[in-house]
Amino acid sequence: MSFHNTVLTQDVRQAAAWIRQGELVAFPTETVYGLGADAFNPTAVRKIFAAKERPRDNPLIVHIAHIHQLDRLVIDVPETAQRFMERFFPGPLTLVLPRHPAVPDEVTAGLPTVGVRMPRHPVARAFLEACGTPVAAPSANRSGRPSPTRWEAVYADLNGRIACILQGDRSDMGLESTVVDCTGPEPVVLRAGAVSLEALRDVVPETRLVARNESLKARSPGTRYRHYAPQARVVLVDHPDEALPDPRHAYIGLSPPAHPEAFGACCICPDVPTYAYELFDFFRRCDAQGCTHIYAQRVPRTGLGLALMDRLERAAA
């Protein structure tokens, strides 16, 4: 179904009514805006892939309002997952768990696992509560584009393709959730995100990063295709002097270039969390200005820097 205009609302009950009717709703979370459908309605879930032009073999994350909703989604919660939930739920962490047979293949891409997250964003929590069902939701953007941190970015990508946008403030973090597979003998981080590897290891010291060619990557969204890319070419640099000043070029990083005024757009961030928060919004701003190149400074792969470098490298692929 196509819509002449997507409905904009701040009413969680109005937005949830669209979910119960089998339609798509974009909603704010603390990470980025999500594009939701009833996780147990295969027809509705297929609309997500059509609206985003997303490959069908890319699994979705299911968002819940309450822990008891896990009973409908998974057949087992390993002890490591229990420990992570005690520390990080609600929050920006997705756990990959053994899938319940009732979960449609459309959600899991036919995998025996399902990713589950409980957002902490108050509007997201109220929305999920009003839906009364787990909601499958990837980021609310056209596939491959920068994830949206504002409802206006969702509207720019998906107006007329989805029923409703639940309007909220700009996302708090700007990067997607961390995805951890808890189905094996040790937890494996499939996608770096807003919860750092160091924080996870404080809870379960055996937690490790997925190996580059490990087949487990298929269990997480955001790992198999070019993602997070603006229309401009993204060029990674170690030092701002490597960026070529030009009105058609942009720069983002922790250190300022010698002549920031020579760039069409420039974003100097005081720290890595600010860099992560600004990244996707800056990408979209550069596209709106018609920039041809975006120079992005590399950061150390520690803490949130691991997730930030993952997004930068995928954008530059």
Tab-separated table of C-alpha atoms in Angstrom:
chain	number	residue	atom	x	y	z
A	1	MET	CA	0.000	0.000	0.000
A	2	SER	CA	1.197	3.516	-0.741
A	3	PHE	CA	0.033	6.640	1.089
A	4	HIS	CA	-0.494	10.076	-0.401
A	5	ASN	CA	1.084	11.541	2.729
A	6	THR	CA	2.460	9.812	5.786
A	7	VAL	CA	0.615	10.790	8.976
A	8	LEU	CA	2.661	12.799	11.500
A	9	THR	CA	1.620	12.471	15.128
A	10	GLN	CA	2.855	12.802	18.701
A	11	ASP	CA	0.040	10.543	19.972
A	12	VAL	CA	1.381	7.067	20.821
A	13	ARG	CA	-2.135	5.591	20.790
A	14	GLN	CA	-2.802	6.855	17.279
A	15	ALA	CA	0.535	5.442	16.119
A	16	ALA	CA	-0.099	2.089	17.826
A	17	ALA	CA	-3.482	1.820	16.099
A	18	TRP	CA	-1.684	1.727	12.748
A	19	ILE	CA	0.466	-1.179	13.989
A	20	ARG	CA	-2.648	-3.133	14.963
A	21	GLN	CA	-4.032	-2.473	11.462
A	22	GLY	CA	-0.986	-4.136	9.921
A	23	GLU	CA	0.742	-0.920	8.814
A	24	LEU	CA	4.195	0.582	9.392
A	25	VAL	CA	5.070	3.237	11.973
A	26	ALA	CA	8.395	5.013	12.431
A	27	PHE	CA	9.143	5.789	16.076
A	28	PRO	CA	11.952	7.370	18.104
A	29	THR	CA	14.394	5.379	20.210
A	30	GLU	CA	17.509	6.389	22.128
A	31	THR	CA	19.713	5.082	19.272
A	32	VAL	CA	18.024	6.020	15.954
A	33	TYR	CA	14.438	6.077	14.668
A	34	GLY	CA	12.982	2.616	14.012
A	35	LEU	CA	10.468	1.447	11.398
A	36	GLY	CA	8.033	-0.875	13.129
A	37	ALA	CA	5.505	-3.564	12.252
A	38	ASP	CA	3.676	-6.179	14.341
A	39	ALA	CA	6.337	-8.895	14.688
A	40	PHE	CA	3.681	-11.638	14.413
A	41	ASN	CA	2.067	-10.278	11.235
A	42	PRO	CA	4.142	-11.595	8.281
A	43	THR	CA	2.281	-9.415	5.775
A	44	ALA	CA	3.067	-6.292	7.792
A	45	VAL	CA	6.703	-7.299	8.235
A	46	ARG	CA	7.103	-7.746	4.473
A	47	LYS	CA	6.028	-4.116	4.073
A	48	ILE	CA	9.171	-3.072	5.975
A	49	PHE	CA	11.386	-4.620	3.296
A	50	ALA	CA	9.341	-3.015	0.515
A	51	ALA	CA	9.340	0.463	2.107
A	52	LYS	CA	13.081	0.396	2.810
A	53	GLU	CA	14.042	-1.536	-0.348
A	54	ARG	CA	15.859	-3.828	2.063
A	55	PRO	CA	17.206	-7.278	1.135
A	56	ARG	CA	14.950	-10.033	2.511
A	57	ASP	CA	17.893	-12.005	3.924
A	58	ASN	CA	18.703	-9.207	6.401
A	59	PRO	CA	17.098	-10.085	9.777
A	60	LEU	CA	15.155	-7.608	11.898
A	61	ILE	CA	15.351	-6.732	15.592
A	62	VAL	CA	12.208	-7.229	17.677
A	63	HIS	CA	11.444	-4.504	20.220
A	64	ILE	CA	9.612	-5.311	23.454
A	65	ALA	CA	8.034	-3.292	26.245
A	66	HIS	CA	8.219	-5.998	28.941
A	67	ILE	CA	10.460	-8.958	29.740
A	68	HIS	CA	7.451	-11.306	29.804
A	69	GLN	CA	7.063	-10.758	26.045
A	70	LEU	CA	10.211	-12.843	25.582
A	71	ASP	CA	8.090	-15.966	26.161
A	72	ARG	CA	6.497	-15.455	22.729
A	73	LEU	CA	9.808	-14.795	20.981
A	74	VAL	CA	12.443	-17.188	22.342
A	75	ILE	CA	12.628	-20.762	23.610
A	76	ASP	CA	15.519	-20.168	26.003
A	77	VAL	CA	17.310	-17.293	27.720
A	78	PRO	CA	20.918	-18.356	28.421
A	79	GLU	CA	22.521	-17.309	31.682
A	80	THR	CA	24.813	-14.822	29.933
A	81	ALA	CA	21.776	-13.145	28.358
A	82	GLN	CA	20.127	-12.908	31.782
A	83	ARG	CA	23.167	-11.081	33.109
A	84	PHE	CA	23.198	-8.650	30.178
A	85	MET	CA	19.476	-7.958	30.575
A	86	GLU	CA	19.898	-7.225	34.273
A	87	ARG	CA	22.525	-4.576	33.440
A	88	PHE	CA	21.435	-3.150	30.088
A	89	PHE	CA	17.660	-3.651	29.682
A	90	PRO	CA	16.039	-1.291	28.950
A	91	GLY	CA	18.767	0.212	26.788
A	92	PRO	CA	20.688	0.157	23.493
A	93	LEU	CA	21.535	-3.565	23.529
A	94	THR	CA	20.143	-6.289	21.242
A	95	LEU	CA	20.508	-9.923	22.287
A	96	VAL	CA	20.419	-12.747	19.741
A	97	LEU	CA	18.595	-15.712	21.290
A	98	PRO	CA	17.113	-19.071	20.198
A	99	ARG	CA	13.959	-18.278	18.229
A	100	HIS	CA	10.468	-19.438	19.192
A	101	PRO	CA	8.689	-21.282	16.329
A	102	ALA	CA	5.889	-18.689	16.431
A	103	VAL	CA	8.209	-15.929	15.164
A	104	PRO	CA	7.714	-15.549	11.382
A	105	ASP	CA	10.569	-16.298	8.997
A	106	GLU	CA	10.121	-12.774	7.614
A	107	VAL	CA	11.498	-11.387	10.891
A	108	THR	CA	14.478	-13.728	11.224
A	109	ALA	CA	15.407	-14.253	7.543
A	110	GLY	CA	14.765	-17.930	8.241
A	111	LEU	CA	17.488	-18.139	10.897
A	112	PRO	CA	17.048	-20.222	14.088
A	113	THR	CA	17.720	-17.087	16.151
A	114	VAL	CA	16.009	-13.760	16.781
A	115	GLY	CA	17.402	-10.419	17.961
A	116	VAL	CA	15.497	-8.794	20.847
A	117	ARG	CA	15.829	-5.329	22.380
A	118	MET	CA	13.984	-3.323	25.037
A	119	PRO	CA	14.442	0.417	24.309
A	120	ARG	CA	14.712	2.851	27.203
A	121	HIS	CA	13.431	5.899	25.269
A	122	PRO	CA	10.209	7.026	27.036
A	123	VAL	CA	8.248	7.594	23.809
A	124	ALA	CA	9.364	4.223	22.434
A	125	ARG	CA	8.368	2.505	25.679
A	126	ALA	CA	4.932	4.159	25.677
A	127	PHE	CA	4.436	3.288	22.004
A	128	LEU	CA	5.392	-0.375	22.484
A	129	GLU	CA	3.125	-0.560	25.515
A	130	ALA	CA	0.230	0.806	23.466
A	131	CYS	CA	0.926	-1.646	20.615
A	132	GLY	CA	0.446	-4.575	22.969
A	133	THR	CA	2.686	-6.780	20.810
A	134	PRO	CA	6.395	-7.090	20.070
A	135	VAL	CA	7.375	-4.809	17.183
A	136	ALA	CA	9.934	-5.767	14.528
A	137	ALA	CA	11.888	-2.664	13.557
A	138	PRO	CA	15.063	-1.855	11.622
A	139	SER	CA	16.200	1.757	11.245
A	140	ALA	CA	13.623	3.999	9.545
A	141	ASN	CA	15.609	4.919	6.421
A	142	ARG	CA	15.896	3.780	2.827
A	143	SER	CA	18.263	0.815	2.807
A	144	GLY	CA	21.934	1.844	2.639
A	145	ARG	CA	21.288	5.477	3.598
A	146	PRO	CA	22.431	7.055	6.883
A	147	SER	CA	20.223	6.018	9.783
A	148	PRO	CA	17.774	8.758	10.848
A	149	THR	CA	18.216	10.553	14.152
A	150	ARG	CA	15.373	13.033	13.500
A	151	TRP	CA	11.783	12.456	12.384
A	152	GLU	CA	12.385	14.907	9.530
A	153	ALA	CA	15.003	12.518	8.093
A	154	VAL	CA	12.469	9.677	8.243
A	155	TYR	CA	9.958	11.851	6.401
A	156	ALA	CA	12.511	12.697	3.716
A	157	ASP	CA	13.216	9.011	3.076
A	158	LEU	CA	9.834	7.355	3.611
A	159	ASN	CA	6.988	9.856	3.123
A	160	GLY	CA	4.267	8.086	1.160
A	161	ARG	CA	5.822	4.669	1.813
A	162	ILE	CA	4.625	4.184	5.404
A	163	ALA	CA	1.458	4.967	7.322
A	164	CYS	CA	2.728	7.063	10.227
A	165	ILE	CA	5.680	8.760	11.886
A	166	LEU	CA	5.553	9.107	15.663
A	167	GLN	CA	7.371	12.386	16.213
A	168	GLY	CA	9.881	12.678	19.015
A	169	ASP	CA	13.057	14.572	19.775
A	170	ARG	CA	16.392	13.883	18.090
A	171	SER	CA	17.843	10.516	19.139
A	172	ASP	CA	20.110	10.663	22.185
A	173	MET	CA	22.979	8.528	20.871
A	174	GLY	CA	23.030	8.605	17.081
A	175	LEU	CA	24.408	5.051	16.636
A	176	GLU	CA	22.434	1.809	16.554
A	177	SER	CA	22.284	-0.763	19.334
A	178	THR	CA	25.070	-3.227	20.044
A	179	VAL	CA	24.124	-6.747	18.910
A	180	VAL	CA	25.380	-9.703	20.993
A	181	ASP	CA	24.838	-13.376	20.123
A	182	CYS	CA	24.193	-15.291	23.346
A	183	THR	CA	23.470	-18.702	21.805
A	184	GLY	CA	27.011	-20.115	21.970
A	185	PRO	CA	29.496	-20.971	24.730
A	186	GLU	CA	30.628	-17.331	24.904
A	187	PRO	CA	28.821	-14.091	23.968
A	188	VAL	CA	29.865	-12.711	20.575
A	189	VAL	CA	29.455	-9.067	19.554
A	190	LEU	CA	28.063	-9.217	16.013
A	191	ARG	CA	27.652	-5.439	15.616
A	192	ALA	CA	29.441	-2.825	17.693
A	193	GLY	CA	27.107	-0.138	18.957
A	194	ALA	CA	26.072	2.149	21.777
A	195	VAL	CA	27.058	-0.344	24.522
A	196	SER	CA	30.836	-0.747	24.418
A	197	LEU	CA	32.744	-4.030	24.394
A	198	GLU	CA	34.404	-2.932	27.628
A	199	ALA	CA	31.012	-2.472	29.322
A	200	LEU	CA	29.882	-5.908	28.144
A	201	ARG	CA	33.075	-7.507	29.460
A	202	ASP	CA	32.444	-5.922	32.845
A	203	VAL	CA	29.358	-8.166	32.994
A	204	VAL	CA	30.626	-11.248	31.101
A	205	PRO	CA	34.423	-11.170	30.757
A	206	GLU	CA	34.421	-13.874	28.055
A	207	THR	CA	32.556	-11.630	25.589
A	208	ARG	CA	34.429	-11.327	22.285
A	209	LEU	CA	34.135	-9.591	18.922
A	210	VAL	CA	32.975	-11.611	15.912
A	211	ALA	CA	35.811	-12.558	13.580
A	212	ARG	CA	35.861	-10.789	10.205
A	213	ASN	CA	34.815	-13.838	8.168
A	214	GLU	CA	32.765	-15.609	10.844
A	215	SER	CA	29.399	-16.912	9.598
A	216	LEU	CA	27.637	-15.660	12.742
A	217	LYS	CA	27.553	-12.163	11.194
A	218	ALA	CA	24.444	-13.156	9.224
A	219	ARG	CA	22.482	-13.168	12.488
A	220	SER	CA	22.773	-9.402	12.854
A	221	PRO	CA	21.439	-6.555	10.731
A	222	GLY	CA	23.897	-3.941	9.549
A	223	THR	CA	26.778	-6.337	8.859
A	224	ARG	CA	26.331	-7.818	5.374
A	225	TYR	CA	25.689	-4.862	3.088
A	226	ARG	CA	27.007	-1.351	2.483
A	227	HIS	CA	25.335	0.755	5.135
A	228	TYR	CA	25.116	4.240	6.550
A	229	ALA	CA	26.319	5.854	3.311
A	230	PRO	CA	25.576	9.416	2.198
A	231	GLN	CA	25.469	10.314	-1.482
A	232	ALA	CA	28.825	12.047	-1.088
A	233	ARG	CA	31.996	9.971	-1.167
A	234	VAL	CA	33.293	9.324	2.384
A	235	VAL	CA	37.089	9.488	2.735
A	236	LEU	CA	38.714	8.436	6.028
A	237	VAL	CA	41.758	10.402	7.219
A	238	ASP	CA	44.062	10.186	10.219
A	239	HIS	CA	44.793	13.917	10.341
A	240	PRO	CA	42.697	16.895	9.174
A	241	ASP	CA	45.580	18.086	6.958
A	242	GLU	CA	44.761	15.133	4.657
A	243	ALA	CA	41.357	16.668	3.873
A	244	LEU	CA	41.286	18.766	0.693
A	245	PRO	CA	39.684	22.190	1.297
A	246	ASP	CA	36.937	22.928	-1.214
A	247	PRO	CA	33.439	24.460	-0.990
A	248	ARG	CA	32.060	21.128	-2.281
A	249	HIS	CA	33.875	19.159	0.412
A	250	ALA	CA	32.969	18.567	4.060
A	251	TYR	CA	34.946	17.566	7.127
A	252	ILE	CA	34.025	15.919	10.436
A	253	GLY	CA	36.422	14.899	13.193
A	254	LEU	CA	37.949	15.571	16.576
A	255	SER	CA	40.731	17.882	15.319
A	256	PRO	CA	40.055	21.014	13.243
A	257	PRO	CA	41.555	21.483	9.782
A	258	ALA	CA	43.834	24.478	9.268
A	259	HIS	CA	41.139	26.344	7.315
A	260	PRO	CA	37.679	25.085	8.320
A	261	GLU	CA	36.073	28.024	6.527
A	262	ALA	CA	37.310	26.591	3.203
A	263	PHE	CA	34.963	23.607	3.503
A	264	GLY	CA	31.299	23.632	2.514
A	265	ALA	CA	30.438	22.010	5.867
A	266	CYS	CA	32.592	21.399	8.917
A	267	CYS	CA	31.841	19.664	12.220
A	268	ILE	CA	34.492	19.637	14.954
A	269	CYS	CA	33.526	17.337	17.840
A	270	PRO	CA	34.934	17.651	21.373
A	271	ASP	CA	34.872	13.887	21.977
A	272	VAL	CA	33.944	10.514	20.477
A	273	PRO	CA	30.378	10.390	21.889
A	274	THR	CA	29.645	13.761	20.258
A	275	TYR	CA	31.183	12.530	16.997
A	276	ALA	CA	28.906	9.482	17.085
A	277	TYR	CA	25.893	11.643	17.935
A	278	GLU	CA	26.553	14.044	15.043
A	279	LEU	CA	27.663	11.592	12.344
A	280	PHE	CA	24.449	10.524	10.580
A	281	ASP	CA	22.855	13.948	10.880
A	282	PHE	CA	26.005	15.510	9.400
A	283	PHE	CA	25.948	13.030	6.498
A	284	ARG	CA	22.401	14.046	5.658
A	285	ARG	CA	23.207	17.749	5.971
A	286	CYS	CA	26.114	17.316	3.525
A	287	ASP	CA	23.818	15.585	1.036
A	288	ALA	CA	21.312	18.435	1.318
A	289	GLN	CA	24.133	20.883	0.509
A	290	GLY	CA	25.304	18.838	-2.473
A	291	CYS	CA	28.734	17.995	-1.080
A	292	THR	CA	30.769	15.619	-3.257
A	293	HIS	CA	33.267	14.429	-0.610
A	294	ILE	CA	33.108	14.051	3.172
A	295	TYR	CA	36.439	13.706	4.971
A	296	ALA	CA	36.007	11.863	8.275
A	297	GLN	CA	38.762	11.562	10.858
A	298	ARG	CA	39.511	8.112	12.242
A	299	VAL	CA	39.314	7.545	16.016
A	300	PRO	CA	40.819	4.892	18.342
A	301	ARG	CA	38.867	1.618	18.382
A	302	THR	CA	38.112	1.720	22.102
A	303	GLY	CA	34.808	2.342	23.853
A	304	LEU	CA	32.282	3.928	21.503
A	305	GLY	CA	35.098	4.450	18.992
A	306	LEU	CA	34.773	0.806	17.923
A	307	ALA	CA	31.173	1.355	16.786
A	308	LEU	CA	31.954	4.738	15.253
A	309	MET	CA	34.778	3.287	13.156
A	310	ASP	CA	32.499	0.441	12.038
A	311	ARG	CA	29.966	2.969	10.707
A	312	LEU	CA	32.633	5.131	9.076
A	313	GLU	CA	34.240	2.181	7.315
A	314	ARG	CA	30.912	0.904	6.010
A	315	ALA	CA	30.018	4.391	4.767
A	316	ALA	CA	33.382	4.618	2.999
A	317	ALA	CA	33.194	1.106	1.496
